[in-house]
Coordinates of C-alpha atoms in Angstrom, one line a residue:
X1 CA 106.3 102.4 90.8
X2 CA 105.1 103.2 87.3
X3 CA 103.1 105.8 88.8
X4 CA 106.0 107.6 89.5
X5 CA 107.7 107.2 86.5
X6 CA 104.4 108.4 84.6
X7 CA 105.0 111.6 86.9
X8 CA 108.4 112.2 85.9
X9 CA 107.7 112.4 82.4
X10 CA 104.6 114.7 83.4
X11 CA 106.9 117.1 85.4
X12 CA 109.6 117.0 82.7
X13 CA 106.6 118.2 80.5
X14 CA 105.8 120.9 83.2
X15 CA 102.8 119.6 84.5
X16 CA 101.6 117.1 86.8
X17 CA 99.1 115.7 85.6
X18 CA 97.9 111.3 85.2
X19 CA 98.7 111.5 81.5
X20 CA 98.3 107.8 81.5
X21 CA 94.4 108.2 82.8
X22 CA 91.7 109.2 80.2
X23 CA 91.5 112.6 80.2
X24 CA 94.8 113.8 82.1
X25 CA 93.3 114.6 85.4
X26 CA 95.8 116.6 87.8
X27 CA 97.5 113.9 90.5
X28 CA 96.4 114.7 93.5
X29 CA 97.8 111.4 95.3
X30 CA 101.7 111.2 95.5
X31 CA 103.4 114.5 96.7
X32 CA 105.4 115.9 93.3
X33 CA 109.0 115.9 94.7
X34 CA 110.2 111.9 94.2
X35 CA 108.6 112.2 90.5
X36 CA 110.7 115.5 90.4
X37 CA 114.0 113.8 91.3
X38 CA 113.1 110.7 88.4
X39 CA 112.8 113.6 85.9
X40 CA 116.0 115.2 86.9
X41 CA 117.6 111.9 87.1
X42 CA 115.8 110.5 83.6
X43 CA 117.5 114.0 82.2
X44 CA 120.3 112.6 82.8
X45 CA 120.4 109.3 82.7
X46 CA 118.4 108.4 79.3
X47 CA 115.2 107.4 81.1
X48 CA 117.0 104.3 82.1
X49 CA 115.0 102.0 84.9
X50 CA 118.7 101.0 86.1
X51 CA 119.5 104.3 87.0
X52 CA 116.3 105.0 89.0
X53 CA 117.3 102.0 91.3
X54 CA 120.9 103.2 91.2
X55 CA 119.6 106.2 92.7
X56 CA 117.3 104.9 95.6
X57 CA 120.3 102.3 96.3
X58 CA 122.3 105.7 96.5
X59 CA 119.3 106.9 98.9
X60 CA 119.3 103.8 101.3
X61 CA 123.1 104.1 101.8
X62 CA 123.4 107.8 102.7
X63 CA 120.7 107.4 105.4
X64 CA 122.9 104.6 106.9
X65 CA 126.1 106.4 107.1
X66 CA 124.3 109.6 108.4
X67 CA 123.0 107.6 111.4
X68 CA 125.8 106.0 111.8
X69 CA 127.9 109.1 111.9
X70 CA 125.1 110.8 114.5
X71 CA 125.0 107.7 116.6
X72 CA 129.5 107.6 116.5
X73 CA 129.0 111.4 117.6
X74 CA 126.3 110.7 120.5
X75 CA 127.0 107.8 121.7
X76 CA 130.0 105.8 120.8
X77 CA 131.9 104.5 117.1
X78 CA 131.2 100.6 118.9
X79 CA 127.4 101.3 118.9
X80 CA 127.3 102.7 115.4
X81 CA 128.6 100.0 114.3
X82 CA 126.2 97.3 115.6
X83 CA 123.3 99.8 114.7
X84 CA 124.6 99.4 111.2
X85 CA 125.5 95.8 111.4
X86 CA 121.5 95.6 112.3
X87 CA 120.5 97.9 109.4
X88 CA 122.5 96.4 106.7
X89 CA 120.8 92.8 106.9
X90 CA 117.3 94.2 107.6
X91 CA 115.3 92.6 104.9
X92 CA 112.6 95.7 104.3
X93 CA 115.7 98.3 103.9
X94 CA 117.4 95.7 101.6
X95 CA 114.2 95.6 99.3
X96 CA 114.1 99.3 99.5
X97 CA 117.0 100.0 98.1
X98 CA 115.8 98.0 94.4
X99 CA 113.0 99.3 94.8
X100 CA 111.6 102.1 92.6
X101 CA 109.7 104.0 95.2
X102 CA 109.2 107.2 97.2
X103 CA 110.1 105.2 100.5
X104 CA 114.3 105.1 99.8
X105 CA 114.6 109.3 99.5
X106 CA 112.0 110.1 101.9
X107 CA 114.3 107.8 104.1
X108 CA 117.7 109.3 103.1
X109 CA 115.8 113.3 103.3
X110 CA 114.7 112.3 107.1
X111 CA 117.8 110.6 108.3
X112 CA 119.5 114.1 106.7
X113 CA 116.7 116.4 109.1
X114 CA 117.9 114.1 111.5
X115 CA 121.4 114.5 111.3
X116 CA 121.6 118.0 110.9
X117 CA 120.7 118.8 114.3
X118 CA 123.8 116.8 115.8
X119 CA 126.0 119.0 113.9
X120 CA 125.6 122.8 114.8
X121 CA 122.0 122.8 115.9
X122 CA 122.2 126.5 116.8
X123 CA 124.3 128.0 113.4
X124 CA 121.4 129.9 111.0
X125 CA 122.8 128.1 107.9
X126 CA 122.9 124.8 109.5
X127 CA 119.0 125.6 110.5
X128 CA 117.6 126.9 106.9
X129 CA 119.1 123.1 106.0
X130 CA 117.4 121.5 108.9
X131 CA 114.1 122.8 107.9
X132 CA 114.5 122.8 104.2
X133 CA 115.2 118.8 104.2
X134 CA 112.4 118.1 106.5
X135 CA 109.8 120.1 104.1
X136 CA 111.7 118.5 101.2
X137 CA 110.9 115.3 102.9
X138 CA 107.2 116.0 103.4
X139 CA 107.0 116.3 100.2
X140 CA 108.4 113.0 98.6
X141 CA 105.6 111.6 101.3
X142 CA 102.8 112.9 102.8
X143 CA 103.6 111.1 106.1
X144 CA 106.8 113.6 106.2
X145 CA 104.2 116.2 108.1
X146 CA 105.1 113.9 111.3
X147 CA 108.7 115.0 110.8
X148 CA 107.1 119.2 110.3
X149 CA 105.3 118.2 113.7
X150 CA 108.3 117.1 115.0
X151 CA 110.7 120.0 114.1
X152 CA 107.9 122.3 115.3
X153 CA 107.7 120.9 118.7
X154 CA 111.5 121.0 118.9
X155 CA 112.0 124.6 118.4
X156 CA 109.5 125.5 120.7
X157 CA 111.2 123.4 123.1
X158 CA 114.1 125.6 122.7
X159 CA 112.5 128.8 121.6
X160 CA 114.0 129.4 118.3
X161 CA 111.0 131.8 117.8
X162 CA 111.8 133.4 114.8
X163 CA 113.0 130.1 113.1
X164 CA 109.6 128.5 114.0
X165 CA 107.8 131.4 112.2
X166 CA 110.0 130.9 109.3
X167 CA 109.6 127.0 109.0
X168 CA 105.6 127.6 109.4
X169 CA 105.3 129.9 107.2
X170 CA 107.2 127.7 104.3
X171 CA 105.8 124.8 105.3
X172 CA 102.7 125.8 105.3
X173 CA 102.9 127.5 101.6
X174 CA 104.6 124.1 100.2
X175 CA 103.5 121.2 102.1
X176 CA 100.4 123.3 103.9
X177 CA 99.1 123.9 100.2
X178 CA 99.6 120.2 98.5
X179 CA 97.5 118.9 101.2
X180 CA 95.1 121.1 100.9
X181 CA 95.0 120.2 97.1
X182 CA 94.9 116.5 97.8
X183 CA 91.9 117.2 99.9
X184 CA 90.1 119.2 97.3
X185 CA 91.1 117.7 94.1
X186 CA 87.7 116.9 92.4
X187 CA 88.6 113.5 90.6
X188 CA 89.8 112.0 94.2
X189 CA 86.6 109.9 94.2
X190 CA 86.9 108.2 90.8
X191 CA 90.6 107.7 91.8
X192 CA 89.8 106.1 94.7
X193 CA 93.3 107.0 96.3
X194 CA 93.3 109.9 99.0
X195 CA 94.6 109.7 102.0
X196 CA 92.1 112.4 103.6
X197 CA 89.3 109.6 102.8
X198 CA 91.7 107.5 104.8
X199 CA 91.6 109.2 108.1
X200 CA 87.8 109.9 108.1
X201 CA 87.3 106.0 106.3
X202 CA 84.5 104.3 108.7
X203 CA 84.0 107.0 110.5
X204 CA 79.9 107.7 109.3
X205 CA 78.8 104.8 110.9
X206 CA 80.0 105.3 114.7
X207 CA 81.9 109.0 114.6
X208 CA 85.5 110.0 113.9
X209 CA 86.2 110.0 117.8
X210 CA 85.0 106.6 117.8
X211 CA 86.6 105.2 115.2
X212 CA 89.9 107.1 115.9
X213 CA 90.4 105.2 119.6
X214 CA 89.2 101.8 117.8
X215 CA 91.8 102.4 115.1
X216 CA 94.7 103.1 118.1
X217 CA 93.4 100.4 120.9
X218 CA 93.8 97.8 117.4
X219 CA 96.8 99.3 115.9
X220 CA 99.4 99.7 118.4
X221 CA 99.0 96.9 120.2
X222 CA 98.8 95.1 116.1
X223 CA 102.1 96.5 115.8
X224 CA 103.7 96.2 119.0
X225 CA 103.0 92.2 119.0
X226 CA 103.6 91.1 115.7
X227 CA 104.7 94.4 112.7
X228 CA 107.8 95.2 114.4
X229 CA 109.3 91.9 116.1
X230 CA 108.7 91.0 112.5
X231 CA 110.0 94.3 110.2
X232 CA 113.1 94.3 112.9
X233 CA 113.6 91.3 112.5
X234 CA 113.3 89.0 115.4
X235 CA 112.9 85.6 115.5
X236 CA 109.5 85.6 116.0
X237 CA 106.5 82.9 115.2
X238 CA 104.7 84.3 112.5
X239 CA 101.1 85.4 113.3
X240 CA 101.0 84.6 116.7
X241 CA 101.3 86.8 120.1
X242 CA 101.9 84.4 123.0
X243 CA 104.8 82.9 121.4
X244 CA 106.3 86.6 120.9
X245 CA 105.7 88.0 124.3
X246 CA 109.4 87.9 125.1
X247 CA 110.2 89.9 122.0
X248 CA 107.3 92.1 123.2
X249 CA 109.1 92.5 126.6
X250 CA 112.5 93.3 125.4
X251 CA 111.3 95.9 123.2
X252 CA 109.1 97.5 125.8
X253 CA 111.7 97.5 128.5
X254 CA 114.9 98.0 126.7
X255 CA 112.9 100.8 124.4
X256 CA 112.0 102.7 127.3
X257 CA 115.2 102.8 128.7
X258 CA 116.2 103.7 125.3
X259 CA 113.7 106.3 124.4
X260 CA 114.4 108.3 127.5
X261 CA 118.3 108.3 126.1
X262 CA 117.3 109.3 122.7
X263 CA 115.4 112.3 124.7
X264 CA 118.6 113.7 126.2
X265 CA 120.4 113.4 123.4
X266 CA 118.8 113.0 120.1
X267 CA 115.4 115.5 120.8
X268 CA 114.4 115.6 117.8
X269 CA 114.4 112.0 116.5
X270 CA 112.1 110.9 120.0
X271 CA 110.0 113.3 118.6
X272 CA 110.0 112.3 115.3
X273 CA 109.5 108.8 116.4
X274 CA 106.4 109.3 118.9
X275 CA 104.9 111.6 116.0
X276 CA 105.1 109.0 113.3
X277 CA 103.7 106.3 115.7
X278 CA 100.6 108.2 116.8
X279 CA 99.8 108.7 113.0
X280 CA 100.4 104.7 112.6
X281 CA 97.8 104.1 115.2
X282 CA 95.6 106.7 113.9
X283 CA 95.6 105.3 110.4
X284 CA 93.1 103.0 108.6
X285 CA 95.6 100.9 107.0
X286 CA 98.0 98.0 109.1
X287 CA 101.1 97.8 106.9
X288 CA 103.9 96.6 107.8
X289 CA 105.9 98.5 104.6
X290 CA 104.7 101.7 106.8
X291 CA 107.3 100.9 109.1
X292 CA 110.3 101.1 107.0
X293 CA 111.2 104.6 106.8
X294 CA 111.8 104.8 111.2
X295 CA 113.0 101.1 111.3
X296 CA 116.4 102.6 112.0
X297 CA 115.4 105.6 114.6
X298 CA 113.7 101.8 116.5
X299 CA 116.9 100.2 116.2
X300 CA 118.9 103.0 117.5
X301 CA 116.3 103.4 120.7
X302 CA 116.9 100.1 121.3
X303 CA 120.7 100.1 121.5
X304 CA 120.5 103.7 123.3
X305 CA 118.5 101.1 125.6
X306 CA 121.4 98.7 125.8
X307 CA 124.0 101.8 126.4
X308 CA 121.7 102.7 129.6
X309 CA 121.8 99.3 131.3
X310 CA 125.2 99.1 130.5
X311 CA 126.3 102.4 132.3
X312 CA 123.5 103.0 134.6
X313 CA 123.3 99.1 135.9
X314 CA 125.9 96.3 135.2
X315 CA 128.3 97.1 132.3
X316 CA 128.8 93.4 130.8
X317 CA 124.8 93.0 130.8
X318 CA 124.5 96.1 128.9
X319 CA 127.2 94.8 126.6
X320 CA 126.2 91.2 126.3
X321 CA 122.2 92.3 125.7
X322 CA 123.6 95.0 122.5
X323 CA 125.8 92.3 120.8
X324 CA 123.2 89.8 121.0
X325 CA 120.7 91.8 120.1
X326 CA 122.6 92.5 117.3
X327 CA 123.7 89.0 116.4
X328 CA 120.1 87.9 116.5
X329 CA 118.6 91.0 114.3
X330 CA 121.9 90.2 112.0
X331 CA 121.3 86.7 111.5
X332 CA 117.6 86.5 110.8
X333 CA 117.7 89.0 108.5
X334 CA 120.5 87.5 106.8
X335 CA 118.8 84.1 106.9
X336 CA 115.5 86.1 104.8
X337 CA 117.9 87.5 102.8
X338 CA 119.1 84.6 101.8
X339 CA 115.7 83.1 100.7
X340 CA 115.0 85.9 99.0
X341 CA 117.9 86.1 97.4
X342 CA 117.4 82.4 96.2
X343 CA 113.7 83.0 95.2
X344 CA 115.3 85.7 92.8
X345 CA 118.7 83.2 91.6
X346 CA 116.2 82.2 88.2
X347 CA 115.6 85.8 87.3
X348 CA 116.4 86.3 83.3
X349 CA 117.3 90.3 83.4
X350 CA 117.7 89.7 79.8
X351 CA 113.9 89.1 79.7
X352 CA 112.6 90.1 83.0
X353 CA 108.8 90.4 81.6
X354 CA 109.0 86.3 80.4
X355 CA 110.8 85.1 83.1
X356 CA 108.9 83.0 85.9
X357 CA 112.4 83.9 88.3
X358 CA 111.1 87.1 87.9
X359 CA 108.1 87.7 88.0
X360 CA 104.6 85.4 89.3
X361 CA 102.5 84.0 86.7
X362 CA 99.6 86.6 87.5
X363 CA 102.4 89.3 87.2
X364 CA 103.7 87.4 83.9
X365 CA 100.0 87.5 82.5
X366 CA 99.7 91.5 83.5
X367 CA 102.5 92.1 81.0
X368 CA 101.6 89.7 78.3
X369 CA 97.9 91.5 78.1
X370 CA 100.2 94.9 77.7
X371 CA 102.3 93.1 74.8
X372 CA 98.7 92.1 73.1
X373 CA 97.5 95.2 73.6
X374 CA 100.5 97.2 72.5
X375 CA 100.8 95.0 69.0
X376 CA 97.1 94.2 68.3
X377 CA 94.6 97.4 68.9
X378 CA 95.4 101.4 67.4
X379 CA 97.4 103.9 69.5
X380 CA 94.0 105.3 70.8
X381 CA 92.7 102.4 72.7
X382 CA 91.6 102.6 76.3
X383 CA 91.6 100.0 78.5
X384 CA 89.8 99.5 82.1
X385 CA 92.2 97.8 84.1
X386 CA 92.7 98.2 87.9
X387 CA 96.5 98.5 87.3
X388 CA 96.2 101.3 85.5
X389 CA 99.7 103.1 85.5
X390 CA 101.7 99.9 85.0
X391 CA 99.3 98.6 82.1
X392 CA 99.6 102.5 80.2
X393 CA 103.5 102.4 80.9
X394 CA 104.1 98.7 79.2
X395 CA 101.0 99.4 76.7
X396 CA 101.1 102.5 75.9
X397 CA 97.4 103.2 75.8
X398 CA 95.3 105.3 77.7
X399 CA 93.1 103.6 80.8
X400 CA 90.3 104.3 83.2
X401 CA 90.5 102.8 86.8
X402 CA 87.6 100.7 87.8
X403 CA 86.3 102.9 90.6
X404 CA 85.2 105.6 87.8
X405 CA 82.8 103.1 86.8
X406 CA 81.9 100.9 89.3
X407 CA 78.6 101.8 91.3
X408 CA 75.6 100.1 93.8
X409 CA 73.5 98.5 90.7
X410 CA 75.4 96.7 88.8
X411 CA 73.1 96.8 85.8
X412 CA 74.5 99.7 84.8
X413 CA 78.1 98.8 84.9
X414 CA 78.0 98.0 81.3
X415 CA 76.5 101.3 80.1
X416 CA 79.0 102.7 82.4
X417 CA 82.0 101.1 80.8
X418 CA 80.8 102.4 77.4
X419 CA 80.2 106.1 78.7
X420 CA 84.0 106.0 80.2
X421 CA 85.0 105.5 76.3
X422 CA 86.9 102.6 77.5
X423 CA 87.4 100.0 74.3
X424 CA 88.7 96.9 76.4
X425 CA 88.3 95.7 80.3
X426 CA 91.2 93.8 81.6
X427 CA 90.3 91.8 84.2
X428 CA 93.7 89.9 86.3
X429 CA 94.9 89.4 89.9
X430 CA 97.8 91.8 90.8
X431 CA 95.5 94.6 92.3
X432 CA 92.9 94.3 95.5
X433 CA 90.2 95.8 93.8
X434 CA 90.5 92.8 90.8
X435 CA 88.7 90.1 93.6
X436 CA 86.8 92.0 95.1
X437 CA 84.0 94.4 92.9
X438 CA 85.3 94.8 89.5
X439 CA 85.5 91.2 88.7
X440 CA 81.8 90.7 90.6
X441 CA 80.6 93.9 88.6
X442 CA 81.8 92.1 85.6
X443 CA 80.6 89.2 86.5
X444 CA 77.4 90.5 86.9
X445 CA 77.3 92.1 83.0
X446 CA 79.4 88.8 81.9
X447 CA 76.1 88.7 79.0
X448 CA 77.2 92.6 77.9
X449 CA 81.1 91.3 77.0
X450 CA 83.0 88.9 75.3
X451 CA 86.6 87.7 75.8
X452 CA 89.2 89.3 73.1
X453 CA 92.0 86.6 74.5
X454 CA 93.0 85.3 77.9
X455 CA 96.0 84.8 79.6
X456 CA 96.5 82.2 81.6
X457 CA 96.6 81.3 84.8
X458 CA 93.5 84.0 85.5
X459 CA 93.9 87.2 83.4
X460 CA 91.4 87.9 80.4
X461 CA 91.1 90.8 78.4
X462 CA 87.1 91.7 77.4
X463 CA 85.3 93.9 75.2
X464 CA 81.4 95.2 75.1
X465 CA 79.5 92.7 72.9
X466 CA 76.8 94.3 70.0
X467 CA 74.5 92.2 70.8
X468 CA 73.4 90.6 74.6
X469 CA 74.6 86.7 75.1
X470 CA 71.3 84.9 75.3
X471 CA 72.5 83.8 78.9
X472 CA 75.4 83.1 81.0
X473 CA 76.5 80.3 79.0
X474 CA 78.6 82.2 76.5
X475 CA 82.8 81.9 76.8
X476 CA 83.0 85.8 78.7
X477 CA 79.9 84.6 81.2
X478 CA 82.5 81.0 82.2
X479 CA 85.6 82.4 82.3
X480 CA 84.5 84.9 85.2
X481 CA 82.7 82.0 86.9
X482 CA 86.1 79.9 86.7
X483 CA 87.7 83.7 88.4
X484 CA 85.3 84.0 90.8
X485 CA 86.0 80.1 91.9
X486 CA 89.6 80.4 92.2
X487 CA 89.8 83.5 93.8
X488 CA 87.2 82.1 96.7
X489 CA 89.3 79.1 96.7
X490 CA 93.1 81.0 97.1
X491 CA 91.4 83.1 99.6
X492 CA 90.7 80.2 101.9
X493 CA 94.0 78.6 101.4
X494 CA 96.0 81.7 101.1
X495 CA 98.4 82.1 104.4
X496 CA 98.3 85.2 106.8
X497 CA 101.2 86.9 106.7
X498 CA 102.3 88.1 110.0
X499 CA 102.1 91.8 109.2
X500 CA 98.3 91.5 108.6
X501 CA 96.0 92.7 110.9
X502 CA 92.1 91.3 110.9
X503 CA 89.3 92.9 112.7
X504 CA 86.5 90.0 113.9
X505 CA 83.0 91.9 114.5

């Protein structure tokens, strides 16, 4: 999220460049258009962070009431309603709508594509704004191009020939161009963030073909048992697959029925829908937040399921499986809500940064090294951290992520930290990459450093020593044994959540 807001203020500067990395490389990571809509909205707004969630609130809301108004349309005003009875409590749209981040408008830009079609699919105005959102919406996230697929398959389907050449033509100069970009960029590597390195990631050791059909005999099956019974949400046993087979049977039966609805009716979100899930089981990443933008095109397939039984089959079965299905979606997410809502009673919004309601202690410690930082070291420091763009944004200092220094020896990690013309190395636990190589590469050189001040429970801010600790006795060389211990310990005691997928070799 402060990655974003880092881009606004780039784009407001007409560029679009990391300004909060050393050296200002051009992002090549997060497609422009969400950053473009903070700096409009900052414009106007006084840069306030209020406003930003305001505005993905706003976001959240408008893709309700479109479905709802396309479902009213298509199917009937009683089955809008439970579809938005379902969407309302759904924990993950809840969270997205306080959330500062790219998920809420690509949401509310997709539900629009979507929508447009159930108006005047045929009317040339009504199809420049068809393809204009879907483009639009490619380009708040790159997973959008499921949605370009999608429109392209549809007006094939009904030969709208010169539209199609249109909408590939601009697509391909917008969207067609930024992937291109984000393919190319030269500083992708040090970044460590692409998602072309995604698709091809593993692929060396057993070929992409290979490692594409792993990734989609693991994924979907990942997904089908435990993701989505859980992002609906169902009442469902976390982490298990037995205990959720009848979840897993309702969705496949009901959501066939369902699917082949949405088909005669609703084209283009079945396309949209099959198009986003064959990316999900193509991808290298299980994530269940990857769901959230098409949890309500699932929920809708399943109560166009519902409608079928009920017409096709026995009219009070169809009726009695919708409102239960509703009831149940309704009431467990209501019931998380709740606990998330009382997890988040304590919070201080007067001091949001301090306050363990908050924030978690290894978040509270991220933001009391940026407080150090920002009153205790000169306006052209330059800290390695791995949360780079939240550490610049509450610091204001420039940093350097630890993949731009991080290599196969580590006895050059410490002459690589000083070539980077990084002054300081924070070392805490809010990023993946803080457990896993950069605190064992630090570890490593713990004789090269010495601690400038630590925060507890396990954040510490370092910086290169003159002269070499005689051995790994010194303060900087103990504090990153203690690390090392408590991360191997959390680790073992740390509980799966549900969502998570883990490959045994």
């Amino acid at each position: 999220d402060a990655r974003y807001l880092h881009l606004a203020r780039a784009i407001a500067g007409f560029s679009y460049r990391e300004l909060w990395v050393m050296g200002a490389p051009i992002h090549s990571h997060s497609p422009p258009f969400y950053p473009f809509i903070l700096a409009v909205a900052g414009f106007f707004s006084g840069h306030r962070l209020d406003a930003y969630l305001i505005l993905n609130l706003v976001c959240v809301v408008t893709a309700f009431l479109l479905f709802f108004d396309a479902v009213r349309r298509l199917w009937s005003p009683g089955l809008a309603l439970l579809m938005l009875v379902m969407l309302v409590a759904n924990p993950g749209l809840v969270r997205l709508g306080g959330e500062l981040m790219s998920e809420a408008p690509y949401l509310a830009l997709s539900a629009l594509a979507l929508w447009i079609p159930t108006r005047r699919p045929e009317d040339r105005k009504w199809m420049v704004a068809f393809g204009t959102a879907a483009i639009l919406a490619a380009l708040t996230r790159s997973v959008g191009i499921t949605l370009l697929f999608a429109v392209f398959l549809l007006w094939i389907w009904e030969r709208q020939w010169r539209a199609l050449w249109i909408f590939s033509v601009a697509a391909g100069v917008s969207v067609g161009s930024w992937l291109v970009w984000t393919a190319l960029a030269p500083h992708k590597v040090h970044g460590g963030r692409t998602y072309v390195a995604d698709v091809v990631r593993g692929s060396a050791d057993h070929g992409l073909l290979f490692t594409l059909w792993e990734r989609v005999t693991t994924r979907l099956p990942a997904y089908l048992t435990r993701i989505i019974p859980w992002e609906l949400p169902l009442p469902v046993v976390p982490g298990t697959v037995v205990d959720n087979i009848l979840w897993v049977l309702v969705l496949v039966g009901v959501g066939a029925l369902g699917l082949a609805s949405v088909w005669r009716r609703w084209k283009i979100l079945a396309l949209y829908l099959v198009a986003y899930g064959g990316l999900l089981g193509l991808w290298a990443w299980v994530v269940g937040r990857f769901l959230t933008p098409i949890i309500p095109l699932m929920i809708v397939v399943l109560l166009a399921g519902t409608d079928v039984i009920r017409r096709r089959y026995n009219a009070r079965l169809g009726v009695a499986v919708g409102l239960a299905l509703a009831g149940v979606v309704f009431l467990t997410g209501i019931s998380a809500d709740w606990v998330r809502l009382r997890e988040f009673s304590g919070c201080d919004r007067s001091a949001p940064l301090q306050s363990p309601g908050c924030f978690n202690p290894d978040q509270r410690s991220l933001f009391a090294a940026t407080r150090f930082v920002a009153e205790n070291t000169p306006e052209t420091t330059v800290v390695l951290t791995a949360k780079d763009a939240t550490f610049a944004y509450y610091s204001d200092r420039k940093t350097i992520r630890p993949r731009a220094v991080l290599g196969n020896d580590p006895t050059v990690f410490a002459p690589l930290v000083d070539e980077s013309g990084a002054d300081y190395a924070f070392l805490g636990h809010n990023a993946p990459i803080d457990p896993g190589p950069y605190s064992e590469a630090l570890w490593r050189s713990c004789r090269a450093f010495e601690i400038v001040e630590s925060f507890p429970p396990r954040s510490y801010l370092f910086r290169r020593r003159g002269v070499m600790a005689a051995d790994e006795t010194s303060p900087a060389c103990r504090a990153l044994s203690r690390y090392r211990a408590e991360v191997r310990a959390s680790a073992q005691h740390r509980p799966i959540h549900p969502t998570e997928i883990r490959r045994r070799r």
